[in-house]
Coordinates of C-alpha atoms in Angstrom, one line a residue:
Chain A
M242 CA -30.1 -26.9 -38.6
K243 CA -28.9 -24.7 -41.5
I244 CA -29.5 -20.8 -40.4
I245 CA -27.0 -22.6 -37.0
L246 CA -24.5 -23.8 -38.9
L247 CA -24.0 -20.9 -40.7
I248 CA -23.9 -18.6 -38.4
G249 CA -21.6 -21.1 -36.8
C250 CA -19.2 -20.6 -39.9
V251 CA -19.5 -17.3 -38.9
L252 CA -18.2 -16.9 -36.1
I253 CA -14.6 -20.0 -36.9
S254 CA -14.4 -16.7 -40.1
W255 CA -14.1 -13.9 -37.4
Q256 CA -12.3 -15.7 -34.8
T257 CA -9.7 -17.5 -37.3
S258 CA -9.5 -14.6 -39.9
G259 CA -7.4 -12.0 -39.0
Q260 CA -3.7 -12.8 -41.0
A261 CA -3.0 -8.9 -39.3
L262 CA 1.2 -9.0 -38.0
S263 CA 1.3 -5.2 -37.1
S264 CA -0.9 -3.7 -35.1
E265 CA 0.6 -0.3 -35.9
I266 CA -0.9 -1.4 -40.3
P267 CA -3.7 -3.9 -39.8
G268 CA -2.0 -6.7 -42.5
A269 CA 0.8 -5.2 -42.3
P270 CA 3.8 -7.5 -41.5
I271 CA 6.8 -6.5 -39.6
I272 CA 10.9 -6.7 -40.5
Q273 CA 13.9 -6.7 -39.1
L274 CA 16.5 -5.7 -40.0
D275 CA 19.8 -6.1 -39.6
L276 CA 21.6 -3.1 -41.2
E277 CA 24.6 -4.5 -39.6
N278 CA 25.5 -6.9 -41.4
G279 CA 22.5 -5.9 -44.0
L280 CA 20.2 -9.2 -43.5
V281 CA 16.8 -9.5 -43.3
K282 CA 16.5 -11.1 -39.6
D283 CA 12.6 -11.9 -40.6
E284 CA 11.3 -13.9 -43.6
V285 CA 7.9 -12.9 -43.6
P286 CA 5.5 -13.5 -46.6
V287 CA 4.4 -10.2 -47.3
P288 CA 0.5 -10.0 -49.8
Y289 CA -0.1 -9.0 -52.7
G290 CA 0.6 -4.7 -52.4
T291 CA 0.8 -5.2 -49.2
R292 CA 2.5 -1.6 -47.1
L293 CA 6.4 -3.3 -45.0
I294 CA 7.0 -1.1 -41.8
F295 CA 11.1 -2.3 -40.9
K296 CA 12.3 -1.9 -37.2
G297 CA 16.2 -1.5 -36.8
T298 CA 19.0 -0.4 -35.4
V299 CA 21.3 1.8 -36.2
L300 CA 25.3 1.1 -36.7
K301 CA 27.1 1.9 -33.6
Q302 CA 29.1 5.1 -35.6
V303 CA 26.1 7.5 -35.9
E304 CA 23.4 6.0 -33.1
N305 CA 23.8 9.0 -31.0
T306 CA 23.3 11.0 -34.3
P307 CA 19.7 12.9 -34.6
F308 CA 17.7 11.3 -37.7
N309 CA 14.0 10.7 -38.2
K310 CA 13.5 10.7 -41.6
L311 CA 15.2 7.7 -44.5
F312 CA 15.3 8.0 -47.3
V313 CA 14.5 4.8 -48.6
F314 CA 15.3 3.5 -52.5
Y315 CA 14.5 0.3 -54.0
R316 CA 14.5 -1.8 -57.0
D317 CA 12.7 -4.5 -58.3
K318 CA 16.1 -7.7 -57.6
T319 CA 18.6 -8.2 -55.7
C320 CA 20.6 -6.0 -54.1
P321 CA 24.2 -5.0 -56.2
D322 CA 27.5 -7.1 -55.0
P323 CA 29.6 -5.1 -54.5
A324 CA 27.2 -2.7 -52.4
I325 CA 26.2 0.3 -53.6
K326 CA 28.4 3.9 -51.1
T327 CA 27.4 6.4 -51.7
L328 CA 24.5 7.3 -53.6
D329 CA 25.3 10.5 -56.4
A330 CA 22.5 13.2 -56.7
G331 CA 20.8 11.8 -59.9
F332 CA 20.3 8.0 -58.1
E333 CA 17.0 8.5 -57.5
K334 CA 16.5 9.1 -61.0
M335 CA 18.2 5.3 -62.3
T336 CA 15.1 3.5 -64.3
E337 CA 15.2 0.7 -61.8
W338 CA 15.5 1.9 -58.8
H339 CA 12.7 3.5 -57.2
R340 CA 11.9 6.1 -54.3
A341 CA 10.2 5.2 -50.9
D342 CA 10.5 7.4 -48.1
S343 CA 9.7 5.7 -44.9
T344 CA 9.3 7.9 -40.8
I345 CA 10.0 7.2 -37.8
A346 CA 8.6 7.2 -34.9
G347 CA 9.7 7.9 -32.2
R348 CA 12.4 9.9 -31.1
S349 CA 15.4 10.4 -33.0
N350 CA 18.4 10.2 -31.9
V351 CA 18.0 6.4 -30.9
A352 CA 19.8 3.2 -31.2
S353 CA 16.8 1.4 -32.9
F354 CA 13.6 2.7 -35.5
V355 CA 10.2 1.9 -36.4
S356 CA 10.4 2.6 -39.6
K357 CA 7.7 2.7 -42.0
L358 CA 7.6 2.1 -45.5
D359 CA 5.5 4.0 -47.3
P360 CA 5.8 3.5 -50.9
K361 CA 4.1 4.6 -55.0
D362 CA 4.5 1.2 -56.1
F363 CA 3.9 -1.3 -53.4
F364 CA 6.0 -4.4 -53.1
L365 CA 4.5 -7.4 -54.7
A366 CA 4.0 -10.5 -53.2
N367 CA 7.1 -13.3 -54.9
R368 CA 9.4 -11.2 -56.1
N369 CA 13.1 -10.0 -54.7
Y370 CA 14.0 -6.3 -53.3
C371 CA 16.8 -4.7 -52.7
L372 CA 16.4 -1.3 -50.4
V373 CA 18.3 1.2 -49.7
I374 CA 18.4 3.0 -47.2
R375 CA 20.0 6.6 -46.4
R376 CA 19.6 8.5 -42.9
D377 CA 21.1 11.9 -45.5
E378 CA 19.9 11.8 -48.4
D379 CA 22.1 15.7 -50.4
K380 CA 25.4 14.2 -48.1
T381 CA 25.4 16.8 -46.4
H382 CA 26.1 16.1 -43.3
A383 CA 29.8 13.8 -42.5
D384 CA 28.6 11.4 -40.8
T385 CA 25.5 10.0 -43.7
Y386 CA 24.9 6.7 -43.1
Q387 CA 24.6 4.2 -46.0
Q388 CA 23.4 0.0 -45.3
Q389 CA 21.0 -1.5 -48.7
V390 CA 19.3 -4.8 -47.8
S391 CA 18.1 -8.1 -50.1
F392 CA 15.1 -10.0 -49.2
R393 CA 11.7 -11.3 -50.7
T394 CA 8.7 -10.7 -50.6
A395 CA 6.0 -13.9 -51.1
S396 CA 3.2 -15.2 -49.9
K397 CA 1.3 -17.6 -49.1
F398 CA -2.0 -20.1 -50.4
G399 CA -4.3 -18.1 -47.6
D400 CA -3.5 -14.7 -49.8
F401 CA -5.5 -16.3 -52.4
I402 CA -8.6 -17.1 -51.2
K403 CA -10.9 -15.6 -48.9
L404 CA -14.2 -16.5 -47.7
D405 CA -17.9 -14.4 -47.6
F406 CA -21.5 -14.6 -46.6
G407 CA -24.4 -13.1 -48.2
V408 CA -27.6 -13.2 -49.7
G409 CA -28.8 -13.7 -53.1
Y410 CA -31.3 -12.4 -55.6
S411 CA -32.3 -14.9 -58.3
S412 CA -34.9 -13.4 -60.1
P413 CA -35.7 -16.5 -63.1
I414 CA -37.2 -18.5 -59.8
K415 CA -37.7 -16.1 -57.6
A416 CA -36.1 -16.9 -55.7
V417 CA -33.6 -15.7 -52.3
I418 CA -30.9 -17.6 -51.1
G419 CA -28.2 -17.5 -49.0
T420 CA -25.1 -18.1 -49.3
A421 CA -21.3 -19.2 -47.5
S422 CA -18.3 -19.2 -50.7
I423 CA -14.6 -19.4 -51.5
H424 CA -13.0 -16.4 -53.5
I425 CA -9.8 -17.6 -56.1
Y426 CA -8.1 -14.5 -57.0
A427 CA -5.4 -14.4 -59.5
K428 CA -2.9 -12.0 -57.4
P429 CA -1.8 -12.4 -53.3
T430 CA -4.1 -10.1 -52.5
N431 CA -4.2 -8.2 -48.4
E432 CA -7.1 -7.1 -47.6
F433 CA -6.0 -4.2 -45.6
V434 CA -4.8 -2.1 -48.4
N435 CA -6.1 0.9 -49.0
L436 CA -8.3 0.3 -52.4
A437 CA -8.7 4.1 -52.6
E438 CA -5.2 4.1 -53.4
R439 CA -4.5 5.0 -57.1
F440 CA -3.0 1.3 -58.1
P441 CA -3.2 1.0 -61.8
F442 CA -5.7 -0.3 -64.2
T443 CA -5.0 -3.9 -64.3
Q444 CA -3.7 -3.9 -60.2
Q445 CA -6.9 -2.4 -59.5
L446 CA -9.3 -5.2 -61.7
L447 CA -6.5 -8.3 -60.0
M448 CA -7.5 -7.6 -56.6
R449 CA -10.6 -7.5 -56.7
T450 CA -11.5 -10.0 -59.6
S451 CA -11.9 -13.6 -58.7
L452 CA -14.0 -16.6 -58.8
F453 CA -15.3 -17.9 -57.0
I454 CA -17.7 -21.6 -55.6
G455 CA -20.0 -22.2 -53.0
I456 CA -23.5 -23.1 -51.9
A457 CA -26.0 -22.2 -50.8
P458 CA -27.4 -23.5 -48.2
I459 CA -30.8 -21.5 -47.2
T460 CA -33.2 -20.9 -49.4
L461 CA -35.6 -17.9 -47.2
T462 CA -38.1 -17.4 -50.5
S463 CA -38.7 -19.6 -53.4
S464 CA -41.5 -19.2 -56.7
T465 CA -42.0 -21.5 -59.4
K466 CA -44.9 -23.6 -61.1
Q467 CA -42.3 -26.8 -59.8
A468 CA -41.1 -26.7 -56.2
I469 CA -37.1 -26.9 -56.1
T470 CA -35.0 -29.4 -54.4
P471 CA -31.8 -28.5 -53.3
F472 CA -28.8 -29.9 -55.5
S473 CA -26.9 -31.5 -52.2
A474 CA -27.3 -32.6 -48.9
V475 CA -25.5 -29.5 -47.6
G476 CA -28.2 -27.2 -50.6
N477 CA -27.4 -25.6 -53.7
L478 CA -24.3 -24.3 -56.1
V479 CA -23.0 -21.0 -56.8
F480 CA -21.1 -20.2 -59.0
G481 CA -19.4 -17.0 -60.8
L482 CA -17.5 -13.6 -60.3
G483 CA -17.4 -11.7 -57.1
Y484 CA -16.0 -7.6 -57.6
R485 CA -14.4 -6.6 -54.1
A486 CA -15.3 -2.9 -53.2
P487 CA -17.5 -1.3 -56.4
T488 CA -18.1 1.7 -54.1
F489 CA -15.0 2.3 -53.6
Y490 CA -12.5 4.5 -55.1
P491 CA -9.8 7.0 -55.1
K492 CA -10.5 9.8 -53.2
H493 CA -9.2 12.5 -51.5
K494 CA -11.9 13.7 -48.8
Y495 CA -11.6 11.0 -46.7
K496 CA -8.5 11.3 -46.7
T497 CA -7.0 13.9 -44.4
D498 CA -4.6 15.3 -46.4
K499 CA -4.5 14.3 -50.5
N500 CA -0.3 14.1 -50.3
S501 CA -0.7 11.7 -47.7
S502 CA -2.8 8.5 -47.9
A503 CA -3.3 8.7 -44.4
L504 CA -7.5 8.6 -43.1
S505 CA -10.0 10.2 -40.8
P506 CA -11.2 8.4 -38.6
Q507 CA -14.7 8.8 -41.0
G508 CA -12.4 7.6 -44.3
V509 CA -11.1 4.7 -42.3
Y510 CA -14.1 3.7 -41.5
R511 CA -16.1 4.2 -44.2
K512 CA -13.0 1.4 -46.0
D513 CA -13.4 -0.9 -43.9
F514 CA -17.1 -1.4 -44.3
N515 CA -16.9 -0.8 -48.2
Q516 CA -14.2 -2.9 -48.6
A517 CA -15.3 -6.2 -46.5
L518 CA -18.1 -5.8 -49.1
R519 CA -18.5 -8.0 -52.2
I520 CA -20.7 -8.2 -55.6
N521 CA -21.0 -11.3 -57.5
L522 CA -22.4 -12.4 -60.6
G523 CA -23.4 -15.5 -60.9
F524 CA -25.0 -19.3 -61.4
V525 CA -27.2 -21.2 -59.1
V526 CA -27.7 -25.1 -59.5
F527 CA -30.6 -26.3 -58.0
K528 CA -32.5 -29.7 -58.9
Q529 CA -36.0 -29.9 -59.9
A530 CA -38.2 -32.7 -60.2
N531 CA -39.1 -33.8 -64.1
P532 CA -43.1 -34.0 -64.4
S533 CA -42.8 -36.6 -66.7
P534 CA -44.3 -39.4 -63.2
L535 CA -42.1 -41.6 -66.2
I536 CA -39.3 -40.6 -64.4
D537 CA -37.7 -40.6 -60.9
N538 CA -35.0 -38.9 -61.3
P539 CA -34.3 -35.0 -61.0
L540 CA -33.8 -33.0 -63.6
T541 CA -30.7 -30.7 -62.2
L542 CA -31.4 -27.4 -63.4
I543 CA -28.7 -24.0 -63.5
E544 CA -30.4 -20.2 -63.1
P545 CA -27.7 -17.2 -62.8
Y546 CA -28.3 -14.8 -59.5
V547 CA -26.2 -11.8 -58.5
S548 CA -25.6 -11.9 -54.5
I549 CA -23.6 -8.9 -52.5
T550 CA -21.6 -10.7 -49.8
Y551 CA -18.8 -10.1 -47.3
D552 CA -15.5 -11.1 -47.0
T553 CA -14.2 -12.6 -43.4
S554 CA -12.7 -8.8 -43.0
L555 CA -16.7 -9.0 -40.6
K556 CA -14.4 -7.4 -37.3
G557 CA -14.6 -3.5 -38.5
V558 CA -18.2 -3.8 -39.1
L559 CA -19.5 -6.3 -36.1
A560 CA -16.8 -4.7 -34.1
P561 CA -20.1 -4.3 -31.0
I562 CA -22.1 -7.4 -31.3
A563 CA -18.6 -9.3 -30.6
L564 CA -17.9 -7.4 -27.8
L565 CA -21.3 -8.1 -26.6
L566 CA -20.9 -11.6 -26.8
G567 CA -17.1 -12.0 -25.3
I568 CA -15.8 -12.7 -28.3
K569 CA -11.6 -10.8 -29.1
Chain B
M1 CA -4.9 -12.1 -70.1
K2 CA -5.0 -15.9 -68.9
I3 CA -7.2 -15.0 -66.5
Y4 CA -9.5 -12.8 -68.5
R5 CA -9.9 -15.9 -70.3
L6 CA -11.6 -17.8 -67.2
F7 CA -13.9 -15.1 -66.5
L8 CA -15.0 -15.3 -69.5
L9 CA -15.5 -18.7 -69.6
T10 CA -16.9 -19.1 -66.4
I11 CA -19.5 -17.2 -67.7
L12 CA -20.2 -18.3 -70.5
T13 CA -20.4 -21.9 -69.2
G14 CA -23.0 -20.7 -66.3
I15 CA -24.5 -18.2 -69.6
A16 CA -24.5 -21.2 -71.7
A17 CA -25.9 -24.5 -69.1
C18 CA -29.3 -22.6 -68.7
S19 CA -32.4 -23.6 -69.8
P20 CA -36.7 -22.9 -68.3
L21 CA -36.9 -24.1 -65.7
V22 CA -40.1 -27.5 -65.8
D23 CA -43.4 -26.5 -66.2
P24 CA -45.5 -29.6 -64.2
D25 CA -48.3 -29.5 -66.7
Y26 CA -46.3 -29.8 -70.5
I27 CA -43.9 -33.6 -70.6
P28 CA -42.6 -33.2 -73.6
P29 CA -43.1 -35.7 -76.0
E30 CA -39.8 -37.4 -75.9
D31 CA -40.2 -38.2 -72.2
A32 CA -43.8 -40.0 -72.9
I33 CA -45.0 -42.8 -74.3
T34 CA -44.5 -42.8 -77.7
L35 CA -47.0 -45.6 -78.7
R36 CA -47.0 -47.2 -82.3
A37 CA -48.3 -50.9 -84.8
I38 CA -45.7 -51.4 -86.8
D39 CA -46.2 -54.2 -89.9
S40 CA -43.1 -57.2 -90.2
K41 CA -41.3 -54.2 -92.5
G42 CA -40.9 -52.1 -89.0
S43 CA -43.6 -49.6 -91.6
T44 CA -46.2 -47.7 -89.7
V45 CA -50.4 -49.2 -89.7
T46 CA -53.1 -47.9 -88.3
T47 CA -55.0 -51.6 -89.9
I48 CA -54.9 -55.1 -89.6
K49 CA -56.9 -57.7 -92.1
G50 CA -59.8 -58.8 -89.4
D51 CA -58.5 -62.9 -90.5
G52 CA -57.4 -64.7 -87.7
Q53 CA -54.0 -64.6 -88.7
S54 CA -52.9 -61.1 -89.7
Q55 CA -49.9 -60.0 -87.0
A56 CA -49.5 -56.5 -85.9
R57 CA -46.1 -55.8 -83.1
I58 CA -46.8 -52.7 -80.8
L59 CA -44.0 -50.8 -80.0
A60 CA -44.9 -49.2 -77.1
Q61 CA -41.2 -45.7 -76.8
L62 CA -40.3 -44.4 -73.0
P63 CA -37.6 -41.9 -72.2
A64 CA -34.0 -44.4 -71.0
E65 CA -34.3 -42.7 -67.8
T66 CA -37.8 -44.9 -66.7
T67 CA -36.8 -46.3 -63.9
S68 CA -39.9 -49.0 -64.5
Q69 CA -40.0 -50.8 -66.5
D70 CA -42.6 -53.0 -66.2
V71 CA -44.1 -52.4 -69.6
T72 CA -48.5 -54.2 -69.8
F73 CA -50.7 -54.2 -73.6
S74 CA -54.3 -54.8 -73.0
T75 CA -56.0 -54.0 -76.1
T76 CA -60.0 -54.7 -77.2
G77 CA -59.5 -57.1 -79.8
G78 CA -57.4 -59.9 -80.8
H79 CA -55.2 -61.8 -78.1
F80 CA -51.4 -61.3 -78.1
V81 CA -49.3 -64.7 -79.3
Y82 CA -47.6 -65.3 -77.0
N83 CA -50.3 -66.3 -74.3
E84 CA -52.7 -65.9 -76.3
G85 CA -54.4 -63.2 -74.0
K86 CA -56.0 -60.2 -73.7
T87 CA -52.9 -58.8 -71.3
I88 CA -49.7 -58.9 -70.8
K89 CA -46.9 -57.8 -68.7
E90 CA -43.1 -56.9 -71.1
L91 CA -39.8 -56.2 -70.2
S92 CA -38.6 -52.7 -71.8
D93 CA -35.6 -54.1 -72.2
S94 CA -34.4 -52.6 -75.2
V95 CA -32.2 -49.6 -75.3
S96 CA -31.5 -47.0 -78.0
G97 CA -30.0 -43.6 -77.4
A98 CA -32.1 -41.5 -75.1
F99 CA -34.9 -44.5 -75.9
R100 CA -35.7 -48.7 -74.9
F101 CA -38.7 -49.9 -75.9
A102 CA -41.1 -52.7 -75.2
R103 CA -42.5 -55.1 -77.9
A104 CA -46.0 -56.9 -77.8
L105 CA -47.0 -59.3 -80.7
L106 CA -50.2 -58.6 -81.1
Q107 CA -53.1 -61.5 -84.1
S108 CA -56.3 -60.1 -85.2
D109 CA -59.6 -62.0 -84.3
S110 CA -62.3 -63.1 -87.4
L111 CA -64.4 -61.2 -88.9
K112 CA -67.9 -62.3 -91.0
P113 CA -68.2 -61.5 -94.0
S114 CA -71.0 -59.2 -93.0
D115 CA -69.6 -57.2 -89.8
P116 CA -68.1 -53.8 -91.0
P117 CA -65.3 -52.7 -89.4
K118 CA -63.8 -52.3 -85.8
V119 CA -61.8 -50.5 -84.7
L120 CA -59.7 -52.1 -81.0
Y121 CA -58.3 -50.3 -78.6
I122 CA -54.4 -51.1 -77.4
T123 CA -53.8 -49.8 -73.6
V124 CA -50.6 -49.5 -72.5
E125 CA -49.8 -49.0 -69.4
V126 CA -46.3 -48.0 -67.5
A127 CA -45.6 -46.4 -63.7
G128 CA -49.3 -45.3 -63.5
T129 CA -49.4 -43.3 -66.9
R130 CA -51.3 -44.9 -70.2
Q131 CA -51.3 -44.1 -74.1
R132 CA -53.7 -45.4 -76.1
L133 CA -53.7 -47.1 -79.7
S134 CA -55.9 -47.6 -82.5
L135 CA -56.0 -50.2 -84.6
T136 CA -58.9 -50.9 -87.6
L137 CA -59.7 -54.4 -88.3
T138 CA -60.4 -54.6 -91.7
K139 CA -62.0 -57.3 -93.9

């Protein structure tokens, strides 16, 4: 019965996981820009460390002028007022602005564009940002196009919480246990962000480390002098620390180009497989009958255990099984 | 860095809470019946005068978590004052700290001058568990 419950939870999480908002970059929100009025049309929550896709229309006076790249500058605050009209040659060297060039998908001389923003420093959650978007960086074209737009990133409660399932082993009680746990992160976490990117050390740590609490509804084996009894009706209690993607760090060999962030097909699979993996160090809470015949109440005990779990981004790894079961 | 303190606190709490597993072959002394005889001043005694009048309080100490409160005292010599019998049932309803107590008052037999010293055995039984105490009846 407990095994059926565990499998059911996995399938339900499969159906409901996937907070990806874009089909072009998994997990990347699409932000609609109204560049004529300098507005962001849709307020889209941006989890910690995610990349952005911008869609918008160019101003009418430049829509027939070919261009295939947008130069993007951003800063960690709202846009200046009055708006920036021109960019000086040393603009990107100003410390409060970061350059994050954006490539345009599709044809170059179109009224609308889809731009994938791949900045060196990723946008953080719950912050105000200003983007300055230029058609031409060095002002060699007379009709250089420029616009600025403010937007705010926001996180959801679900960005701090991840659910996973796995198997653990506790040496003191020689028990193999199945676990289902909720992981709580200190920062909003986007499970699709490539952890092999060179984030600062603190950001790497916060994106990978979590506190967890959960249950171990299944005890596959155990070997103790006194039999173990479940802590509660749904199983034993577990809690501890988790560390995501322990085998996935910045490397270039799975990228198409060491200066690019694009992954090879092998790299994509390796990322999807490894980033869902988590190792955990925690404690399992269970009960044992009191050896004294005078006392009927069991004793509550805690012992350490280690486990390997997979979080809810299981789609990439278990896609063939999903197809077999007819799950879309 | 507050989150790191929380991480560390979680691990330290778990480590501090770890405890040895239960060994069914070992019952800690505090979880077993402790039996002793005391005089009117509360001092432990191992002898009682065989004059037919001397009394000793039999004190049974049990863990406070003991499920059953019924304690049966029985003796091979003398008698219990309250029912003049060799067996008496008391309630362990006196709780102090981690223990509960049951008491019975034992009165000695009369020893004849020619009788040698005699040993009394007092047995306490709780929930199928027994403990025995010996008292020497002296002249």
